Coordinates of C-alpha atoms and ligand atoms in Angstrom, one line a residue:
M1 CA 75.3 -118.4 116.7
K2 CA 72.4 -117.5 114.7
V3 CA 71.7 -114.5 116.7
T4 CA 75.1 -113.1 116.1
H5 CA 74.4 -113.5 112.3
I6 CA 71.2 -111.9 112.4
L7 CA 72.6 -109.0 114.1
L8 CA 75.4 -108.6 111.9
I9 CA 73.1 -108.5 108.9
A10 CA 70.8 -106.1 110.7
S11 CA 73.8 -103.6 111.2
C12 CA 74.8 -103.8 107.6
V13 CA 71.3 -102.6 106.6
L14 CA 71.3 -99.8 109.0
L15 CA 74.6 -98.5 107.7
S16 CA 73.6 -98.7 104.2
N17 CA 72.1 -95.3 104.3
T18 CA 75.4 -93.8 105.2
N19 CA 76.9 -94.1 101.7
H20 CA 80.2 -94.5 103.1
I21 CA 80.7 -98.2 102.4
N22 CA 80.4 -100.4 99.3
L23 CA 78.1 -102.9 101.0
T24 CA 77.7 -104.7 97.5
S25 CA 81.0 -106.0 98.0
A26 CA 81.2 -106.2 101.8
V27 CA 78.1 -108.4 102.5
P28 CA 78.2 -111.7 100.6
D29 CA 80.6 -113.7 102.8
I30 CA 78.2 -113.3 105.7
D31 CA 75.7 -115.6 104.2
T32 CA 78.3 -118.3 104.0
L33 CA 79.1 -118.2 107.6
K34 CA 78.0 -121.3 109.6
G35 CA 79.2 -122.8 112.9
P36 CA 80.1 -126.3 113.8
T37 CA 77.2 -128.6 113.7
A38 CA 77.9 -130.4 116.9
S39 CA 78.1 -128.8 120.2
T40 CA 81.2 -128.4 122.2
P41 CA 82.3 -131.6 124.0
V42 CA 81.8 -131.4 127.8
P43 CA 85.3 -131.9 129.6
A44 CA 85.5 -135.5 130.8
N45 CA 85.7 -136.7 134.3
N46 CA 88.2 -139.2 135.3
N47 CA 86.7 -141.2 138.3
G48 CA 90.1 -142.6 139.3
T49 CA 92.1 -142.0 142.3
V50 CA 92.4 -138.2 143.1
T51 CA 96.2 -137.1 143.8
D52 CA 97.2 -133.9 145.6
P53 CA 99.8 -132.5 143.3
A54 CA 101.0 -130.3 146.2
S55 CA 101.9 -133.3 148.3
T56 CA 103.2 -135.5 145.7
T57 CA 106.2 -133.5 144.1
F58 CA 107.0 -130.5 146.3
G59 CA 107.4 -130.3 150.0
T60 CA 106.5 -126.6 150.0
G61 CA 103.2 -127.0 148.3
T62 CA 101.6 -123.8 147.0
S63 CA 103.3 -121.4 149.4
S64 CA 106.3 -121.4 146.9
R65 CA 104.1 -119.5 144.6
L66 CA 104.7 -115.8 144.4
A67 CA 102.1 -113.9 146.3
L68 CA 100.7 -110.7 144.9
Y69 CA 99.7 -108.7 147.8
V70 CA 96.7 -106.2 147.2
P71 CA 95.2 -105.5 150.6
G72 CA 92.3 -103.4 152.0
N73 CA 91.0 -101.2 149.2
V74 CA 94.3 -101.4 147.1
Y75 CA 92.7 -103.6 144.5
K76 CA 89.9 -101.1 143.9
D77 CA 92.0 -97.9 144.0
Y78 CA 94.7 -99.5 141.8
P79 CA 93.1 -101.7 139.2
G80 CA 96.5 -102.0 137.7
W81 CA 97.0 -105.1 139.7
L82 CA 95.2 -107.0 137.2
P83 CA 97.5 -106.4 134.2
L84 CA 100.5 -106.9 136.6
Y85 CA 99.0 -110.2 137.6
K86 CA 98.6 -111.2 133.9
A87 CA 102.1 -110.3 133.1
L88 CA 103.5 -112.2 135.7
V89 CA 101.6 -115.3 134.7
F90 CA 102.5 -114.9 131.1
Q91 CA 106.2 -115.0 132.2
G92 CA 105.6 -118.4 133.7
I93 CA 105.5 -117.4 137.4
P94 CA 102.7 -119.1 139.4
V95 CA 101.0 -116.3 141.3
T96 CA 98.6 -116.1 144.2
V97 CA 96.6 -113.0 144.4
T98 CA 95.6 -112.1 148.1
K99 CA 94.3 -109.3 150.3
D100 CA 95.3 -111.3 153.4
I101 CA 98.8 -110.7 155.1
N102 CA 98.7 -114.1 156.8
V103 CA 98.2 -115.7 153.4
A104 CA 100.8 -113.5 151.7
K105 CA 103.6 -113.8 154.4
S106 CA 103.3 -117.7 154.0
H107 CA 104.8 -117.3 150.8
D108 CA 108.6 -117.0 150.1
T109 CA 108.2 -114.3 147.6
V110 CA 105.8 -111.5 148.0
L111 CA 105.0 -108.7 145.5
A112 CA 103.3 -106.1 147.5
Y113 CA 101.5 -103.8 145.0
Q114 CA 100.9 -100.3 146.3
A115 CA 100.5 -101.8 149.7
F116 CA 103.3 -99.9 151.3
Q117 CA 101.7 -96.6 151.3
S118 CA 101.0 -95.0 154.6
K119 CA 97.2 -95.0 154.1
Y120 CA 97.2 -98.9 153.8
L121 CA 99.6 -99.7 156.3
G122 CA 99.3 -100.2 160.0
F123 CA 102.2 -100.2 162.4
F124 CA 102.0 -103.8 163.2
D125 CA 102.0 -104.5 159.3
S126 CA 105.2 -102.7 159.0
L127 CA 106.7 -104.9 161.5
T128 CA 105.5 -108.0 160.0
W129 CA 107.1 -107.0 156.7
S130 CA 110.3 -106.1 158.2
G131 CA 110.5 -109.4 160.1
Y132 CA 109.5 -111.3 156.9
V133 CA 112.7 -109.7 155.3
T134 CA 115.0 -110.5 158.1
G135 CA 113.6 -113.8 158.3
G136 CA 115.2 -114.6 154.9
N137 CA 112.3 -114.0 152.4
T138 CA 112.0 -111.9 149.2
L139 CA 110.0 -108.9 149.3
I140 CA 109.4 -106.6 146.4
S141 CA 107.4 -103.4 146.8
I142 CA 105.7 -101.4 144.2
G143 CA 104.9 -97.9 145.0
M144 CA 106.3 -97.8 148.7
T145 CA 105.8 -94.3 150.2
S146 CA 105.5 -95.1 153.9
K147 CA 108.2 -93.3 156.0
D148 CA 108.0 -96.2 158.6
L149 CA 111.6 -96.7 159.9
F150 CA 111.2 -100.6 160.2
L151 CA 110.1 -100.7 156.6
R152 CA 112.7 -98.1 155.4
M153 CA 115.3 -100.2 157.1
A154 CA 114.1 -103.4 155.3
F155 CA 114.3 -101.7 152.0
G156 CA 117.4 -99.6 152.9
V157 CA 115.8 -96.3 151.7
G158 CA 116.3 -93.0 153.3
I159 CA 113.4 -90.7 154.3
D160 CA 113.6 -88.3 151.6
T161 CA 112.0 -90.1 149.1
N162 CA 110.0 -87.9 146.6
T163 CA 107.3 -88.1 144.1
A164 CA 107.5 -86.7 140.6
N165 CA 105.6 -86.7 137.4
A166 CA 107.2 -89.3 135.2
K167 CA 107.2 -86.8 132.4
Y168 CA 110.2 -85.2 134.2
R169 CA 111.7 -88.3 135.0
E170 CA 112.2 -89.5 131.4
A171 CA 113.6 -92.8 132.0
I172 CA 114.9 -95.4 134.4
V173 CA 118.4 -96.2 133.7
L174 CA 119.4 -99.6 134.7
Q175 CA 122.6 -99.7 136.7
K176 CA 125.2 -102.0 135.5
G177 CA 126.7 -104.6 137.5
Q178 CA 124.4 -104.3 140.4
S179 CA 121.5 -106.3 139.0
P180 CA 121.0 -109.6 140.7
N181 CA 122.7 -112.3 138.6
S182 CA 123.8 -109.8 135.8
Q183 CA 120.5 -110.3 134.1
F184 CA 121.0 -107.4 131.6
D185 CA 123.4 -107.6 128.6
F186 CA 123.6 -103.8 128.2
T187 CA 124.3 -104.0 124.4
D188 CA 121.4 -102.3 123.4
V189 CA 120.2 -98.9 124.8
R190 CA 116.7 -100.5 124.8
D191 CA 117.9 -102.8 127.4
T192 CA 119.5 -100.3 129.6
E193 CA 116.7 -97.7 129.6
I194 CA 113.1 -98.2 130.6
P195 CA 111.2 -95.0 129.1
L196 CA 108.5 -93.4 131.1
Y197 CA 108.1 -90.1 129.3
R198 CA 104.6 -89.3 127.9
E199 CA 103.7 -86.5 125.6
V200 CA 100.5 -85.4 127.7
A201 CA 102.1 -83.0 130.4
D202 CA 99.8 -83.8 133.1
E203 CA 99.2 -87.4 132.7
G204 CA 102.9 -88.8 133.4
F205 CA 103.1 -91.5 135.9
P206 CA 103.8 -90.5 139.4
S207 CA 107.1 -91.9 140.0
I208 CA 108.8 -92.3 143.5
G209 CA 112.4 -91.5 143.7
Y210 CA 114.2 -93.2 146.8
T211 CA 117.5 -92.1 148.2
L212 CA 119.9 -95.2 149.1
D213 CA 120.9 -96.0 152.7
W214 CA 122.1 -98.9 154.7
G215 CA 124.3 -100.3 151.9
T216 CA 121.6 -100.5 149.5
N217 CA 122.3 -101.2 145.6
S218 CA 120.6 -99.2 142.9
L219 CA 119.2 -101.3 140.2
G220 CA 117.8 -98.4 138.1
A221 CA 118.2 -94.5 138.6
Y222 CA 115.9 -91.8 137.2
R223 CA 117.1 -89.8 134.4
D224 CA 115.3 -86.5 133.9
D225 CA 114.2 -84.6 130.7
E226 CA 117.6 -83.0 130.5
K227 CA 119.1 -86.5 130.3
N228 CA 120.8 -86.2 133.7
L229 CA 120.6 -88.7 136.5
D230 CA 118.6 -86.9 139.0
G231 CA 120.0 -88.6 142.1
K232 CA 116.9 -90.7 142.9
H233 CA 116.7 -94.3 142.2
G234 CA 113.6 -96.0 140.7
I235 CA 114.7 -99.6 141.5
T236 CA 116.6 -100.4 144.8
Y237 CA 118.0 -103.8 145.8
R238 CA 119.0 -104.5 149.4
S239 CA 120.3 -107.8 150.4
N240 CA 119.6 -108.3 154.2
V241 CA 122.2 -109.6 156.5
F242 CA 119.9 -112.7 157.4
G243 CA 119.4 -113.6 153.7
G244 CA 116.4 -111.8 152.9
R245 CA 115.9 -109.4 149.9
A246 CA 114.0 -106.2 149.6
V247 CA 113.6 -104.4 146.2
A248 CA 111.5 -101.1 145.9
I249 CA 110.0 -100.3 142.5
G250 CA 109.2 -96.7 142.1
I251 CA 106.6 -96.6 139.5
D252 CA 103.1 -98.1 139.1
L253 CA 104.1 -101.1 137.3
G254 CA 100.5 -102.4 137.0
A255 CA 99.4 -99.2 135.3
Y256 CA 102.4 -99.2 133.2
I257 CA 102.0 -102.6 131.9
G258 CA 98.3 -101.8 131.3
E259 CA 99.0 -98.7 129.1
A260 CA 101.5 -100.6 127.2
N261 CA 99.3 -103.6 126.7
G262 CA 96.4 -101.4 125.6
G263 CA 98.5 -99.6 122.7
K264 CA 97.8 -96.3 124.7
T265 CA 101.1 -95.4 125.6
R266 CA 101.5 -92.1 124.2
G267 CA 105.2 -92.1 124.2
I268 CA 105.9 -94.5 127.0
P269 CA 107.6 -97.5 125.5
R270 CA 106.4 -98.5 122.1
S271 CA 103.3 -100.2 121.8
Y272 CA 103.1 -103.8 123.4
V273 CA 100.3 -104.9 121.2
A274 CA 101.8 -107.9 119.4
Q275 CA 105.3 -106.4 119.6
Y276 CA 108.3 -106.8 121.8
E277 CA 108.9 -104.1 124.3
P278 CA 112.3 -104.4 126.4
G279 CA 111.6 -101.8 128.7
Y280 CA 108.5 -103.4 129.9
D281 CA 110.1 -106.8 129.8
N282 CA 113.1 -105.6 132.1
F283 CA 110.7 -104.9 135.0
L284 CA 109.4 -108.5 134.7
R285 CA 112.8 -110.0 134.2
I286 CA 113.9 -108.6 137.6
I287 CA 110.9 -110.0 139.3
K288 CA 111.3 -113.2 137.6
N289 CA 114.8 -113.5 138.6
L290 CA 114.1 -112.5 142.0
Y291 CA 111.4 -115.3 142.2
T292 CA 113.3 -118.1 140.8
T293 CA 116.4 -117.4 142.9
S294 CA 114.3 -117.1 146.0
T295 CA 114.9 -119.4 149.0
S296 CA 112.0 -121.6 148.2
A297 CA 112.7 -125.2 148.7
G298 CA 111.1 -125.8 145.4
L299 CA 109.0 -124.0 142.9
V300 CA 105.6 -125.4 142.1
T301 CA 104.4 -125.5 138.6
S302 CA 101.1 -125.3 137.4
W303 CA 98.6 -128.2 137.7
P304 CA 95.6 -126.8 135.9
V305 CA 93.2 -129.7 136.1
P306 CA 91.7 -130.3 139.4
G307 CA 90.5 -133.6 140.4
N308 CA 92.2 -135.8 137.8
K309 CA 89.9 -134.6 135.1
G310 CA 90.6 -135.4 131.6
V311 CA 92.3 -132.2 130.0
H312 CA 89.9 -130.1 128.3
F313 CA 91.5 -127.0 126.6
S314 CA 89.4 -124.3 125.1
W315 CA 90.3 -120.9 123.7
T316 CA 88.1 -117.8 123.6
Y317 CA 89.3 -114.8 121.7
D318 CA 87.4 -111.5 122.1
I319 CA 87.6 -109.4 119.1
D320 CA 87.2 -105.8 119.6
A321 CA 89.1 -103.8 117.0
Q322 CA 91.8 -103.3 114.4
D323 CA 94.8 -105.8 114.8
S324 CA 92.4 -108.2 116.9
Y325 CA 90.5 -108.9 113.5
E326 CA 93.2 -110.0 111.5
L327 CA 95.2 -111.7 114.4
A328 CA 92.1 -113.8 115.1
Y329 CA 93.0 -115.7 111.8
E330 CA 96.7 -116.2 113.0
V331 CA 95.4 -117.6 116.5
A332 CA 92.9 -119.9 114.9
K333 CA 95.4 -121.1 112.5
D334 CA 97.9 -121.8 115.3
L335 CA 95.3 -123.4 117.4
Q336 CA 94.1 -125.5 114.5
S337 CA 97.8 -126.9 114.0
R338 CA 97.8 -128.2 117.5
G339 CA 94.5 -129.8 117.2
I340 CA 92.8 -127.3 119.5
G341 CA 89.3 -125.7 118.9
G342 CA 87.7 -122.7 120.5
T343 CA 85.5 -119.9 120.2
I344 CA 85.7 -116.5 118.6
N345 CA 83.6 -113.8 120.1
W346 CA 83.0 -111.8 117.1
Q347 CA 81.8 -108.0 117.5
A348 CA 78.5 -107.4 115.5
K349 CA 78.7 -103.7 114.6
L350 CA 75.6 -101.9 115.9
V351 CA 76.8 -98.4 116.1
K352 CA 78.7 -96.0 114.0
D353 CA 82.1 -95.7 115.8
A354 CA 85.8 -95.4 114.8
Y355 CA 85.9 -99.1 113.5
D356 CA 82.7 -99.6 111.6
V357 CA 84.0 -98.7 108.1
A358 CA 87.1 -101.0 108.7
S359 CA 84.8 -103.8 110.0
F360 CA 82.4 -103.8 106.9
S361 CA 84.9 -102.7 104.2
H362 CA 87.8 -104.9 105.3
Y363 CA 87.7 -107.1 108.3
Y364 CA 84.8 -109.2 107.5
R365 CA 87.1 -111.2 105.1
N366 CA 89.3 -112.1 108.3
I367 CA 86.1 -113.9 110.0
S368 CA 85.4 -115.8 106.7
A369 CA 89.0 -117.0 106.9
V370 CA 88.5 -118.1 110.3
E371 CA 85.5 -119.7 109.6
A372 CA 86.9 -121.6 106.6
L373 CA 89.6 -123.1 109.0
G374 CA 86.6 -124.9 110.7
N375 CA 88.1 -125.3 114.4
M376 CA 86.5 -122.3 115.8
E377 CA 83.1 -121.7 116.9
L378 CA 81.6 -118.1 116.3
A379 CA 79.9 -116.3 119.2
S380 CA 78.9 -112.8 120.1
H381 CA 81.3 -110.4 121.2
S382 CA 79.1 -109.2 124.2
I383 CA 79.3 -112.4 125.9
S384 CA 83.0 -111.5 126.5
H385 CA 82.0 -108.8 128.7
S386 CA 79.5 -110.7 130.7
P387 CA 79.8 -110.5 134.6
N388 CA 78.5 -114.0 134.7
L389 CA 80.7 -115.5 131.9
L390 CA 82.1 -118.0 134.6
A391 CA 78.4 -119.4 135.1
F392 CA 77.7 -120.2 131.4
P393 CA 77.0 -123.7 130.7
V394 CA 79.7 -125.1 128.4
G395 CA 78.5 -126.1 124.9
T396 CA 74.7 -125.8 125.4
G397 CA 74.2 -122.9 123.1
K398 CA 72.4 -121.1 126.0
E399 CA 75.0 -118.7 126.8
I400 CA 73.5 -115.3 127.3
W401 CA 74.3 -111.8 128.4
D402 CA 72.5 -110.8 131.4
G403 CA 72.1 -107.1 130.9
S404 CA 70.0 -106.5 134.0
T405 CA 72.7 -106.7 136.4
Y406 CA 75.3 -104.7 134.6
D407 CA 76.3 -101.5 136.3
E408 CA 79.0 -99.3 134.6
T409 CA 80.1 -98.1 138.0
N410 CA 80.5 -101.7 139.3
Y411 CA 82.7 -102.9 136.2
F412 CA 86.1 -103.0 137.4
P413 CA 88.7 -105.9 138.0
F414 CA 88.3 -107.4 141.5
V415 CA 89.8 -109.8 143.7
G416 CA 87.5 -112.6 144.3
Q417 CA 87.5 -115.3 147.0
C418 CA 85.3 -118.3 146.7
T419 CA 83.8 -118.2 150.3
N420 CA 80.3 -119.0 151.4
E421 CA 78.9 -115.4 151.5
T422 CA 75.7 -113.9 150.3
G423 CA 75.5 -110.6 148.4
V424 CA 73.9 -108.7 145.5
W425 CA 75.6 -110.5 142.9
K426 CA 75.4 -113.8 144.3
T427 CA 71.6 -113.4 144.0
N428 CA 71.6 -111.6 140.6
I429 CA 73.9 -113.5 138.8
P430 CA 72.4 -116.8 137.3
G431 CA 74.5 -119.5 138.5
A432 CA 76.7 -117.6 140.8
T433 CA 76.6 -119.3 144.2
T434 CA 79.4 -118.9 146.5
C435 CA 81.9 -116.4 144.9
E436 CA 82.6 -113.1 146.5
T437 CA 82.1 -110.2 144.2
P438 CA 82.6 -106.4 144.2
N439 CA 79.1 -105.5 145.7
D440 CA 79.6 -107.9 148.5
R441 CA 82.0 -105.5 150.4
Ligands
LIG1 C1 81.1 -102.1 94.8 O1 81.8 -103.2 94.6 C2 81.3 -103.8 93.5 C3 81.7 -105.4 93.7 O2 83.1 -105.3 93.9 C4 81.9 -103.3 92.4 O3 81.3 -103.7 91.1 C5 81.5 -101.8 92.3 O4 81.9 -101.0 91.2 C6 81.7 -101.2 93.6 N1 81.1 -99.8 93.7 C7 81.8 -98.8 94.0 C8 81.0 -97.5 94.1 O5 82.8 -98.8 94.3
LIG2 C1 81.9 -141.2 138.2 O1 81.3 -142.4 137.8 C2 80.0 -142.6 138.1 C3 79.6 -144.1 137.6 O2 80.0 -144.1 136.3 C4 79.0 -141.6 137.5 O3 77.7 -141.7 137.7 C5 79.6 -140.2 138.0 O4 78.9 -139.4 137.2 C6 80.9 -139.9 137.6 N1 81.3 -138.7 138.3 C7 82.0 -137.9 137.6 C8 82.3 -136.6 138.4 O5 82.0 -137.8 136.3
LIG3 C1 92.1 -109.7 107.1 O1 91.7 -108.5 106.5 C2 92.6 -107.6 105.8 C3 91.8 -106.4 105.4 O2 90.8 -106.7 104.6 C4 93.3 -108.3 104.8 O3 94.3 -107.5 104.3 C5 93.9 -109.6 105.3 O4 94.6 -110.2 104.2 C6 92.9 -110.4 106.0 N1 93.5 -111.5 106.5 C7 93.1 -112.6 106.5 C8 94.1 -113.7 107.1 O5 92.0 -112.9 106.1
LIG4 C1 77.0 -122.1 153.1 O1 76.7 -121.7 154.4 C2 75.4 -122.4 154.8 C3 75.0 -121.9 156.2 O2 76.2 -122.1 157.1 C4 75.4 -123.9 154.7 O3 74.3 -124.3 155.1 C5 75.8 -124.3 153.3 O4 76.1 -125.6 153.2 C6 77.1 -123.7 152.9 N1 77.4 -123.8 151.5 C7 78.5 -124.3 150.8 C8 78.6 -124.3 149.6 O5 79.6 -124.2 151.6

């Protein structure tokens, strides 16, 4: 707490030489900031009988989750799996992320992210997945380019798939009457077209256009920049004779969602930051529909508190720039109305950048307003980016940023598995004991 304020004041002094900001009016509120006097309560443990939620309500246990399959190096090559995962979870879909084909195929619904490109897919894996579909399961692929016959038969797509820059395939036009369970109402153009076009010519998404074969339906066809359907399909749907289903999505949905969430859409949909974006949601609605209508014996909903612990809810909010300053107040107010406290990781401006003027001339008011609500602890922004965030002790005030292990080239989202392995990060990150990290492999 204290350290944050000192940094903030120090940075004001540094900037006072620039003459860009009226610091006289900007500074005063800083001095009145103070955190809660008591430390954050440690979550209570209940020493009662431990029950296994998977065995009490649902016979199928956790295998009825949706498995997000990111084998081999996919998770490093395509970090878009992470925003995709988050988007699915925010839709209320319980998701297991796995690199392991045996774990993945034990689930009734699998979303294979970039996994069905030839470079990641062995012959026997193709057989496994085509058998998975004919065995009555639901398989959704994102970015399939494999020409493997078995896999193409499972998805019902011809061999002449082709890849193009999404700048030229301007939109995916959803096909009326062919979507599972009529999930589109088709009353608004925003519900029927998923825009892909970007203004930066060379940076359009690669999109994969599929041809239909084996009686496959089209859920969405590509439209080119002349507003003509280009004969290729961006979302295909095949209902297998044995009751399984296979859906191929022809754009990198993870990257698409990541761009939309980052407000860096440059002409793809509108901005998704604090706004509704129907194009983006249509993809997720298709996936959710497939998941909830899967042949699973029962859907497992989340049971977030292991071992019968008392429920402890805490919210951390990372402030970076612009909207996040002002929305911090909305979040804190909403949490307060629900009796919830949390932590706001407030950014102390130490450098001159695109946001410093706004930070000192306007947005300091927002943190004062948050502070006045009284339910949020204030902390330093940098801990939000710490690789050892998980290992921070709760409420002791000893949360520290361990800069010594930070390496820009190793900063990417990764699939971690808590196994008993050794590795560089294991020994360098204080408190990290058994979790696999990027440097392990
Ligand atoms: C700076 O803010 C103070 C307090 O609001 C005000 O009196 C003063 O006129 C401002 N100075 C400039 C240069 O805007
Ligand atoms: C369970 O109760 C015992 C005895 O009160 C206590 O020592 C122990 O710390 C408790 N366990 C947990 C996990 O809270
Ligand atoms: C946040 O700061 C902006 C810019 O000064 C201001 O317009 C807005 O009213 C503030 N909102 C709150 C809740 O403090
Ligand atoms: C990790 O493996 C070592 C060696 O097999 C074993 O002694 C240790 O108990 C294991 N630790 C955990 C947390 O499983």
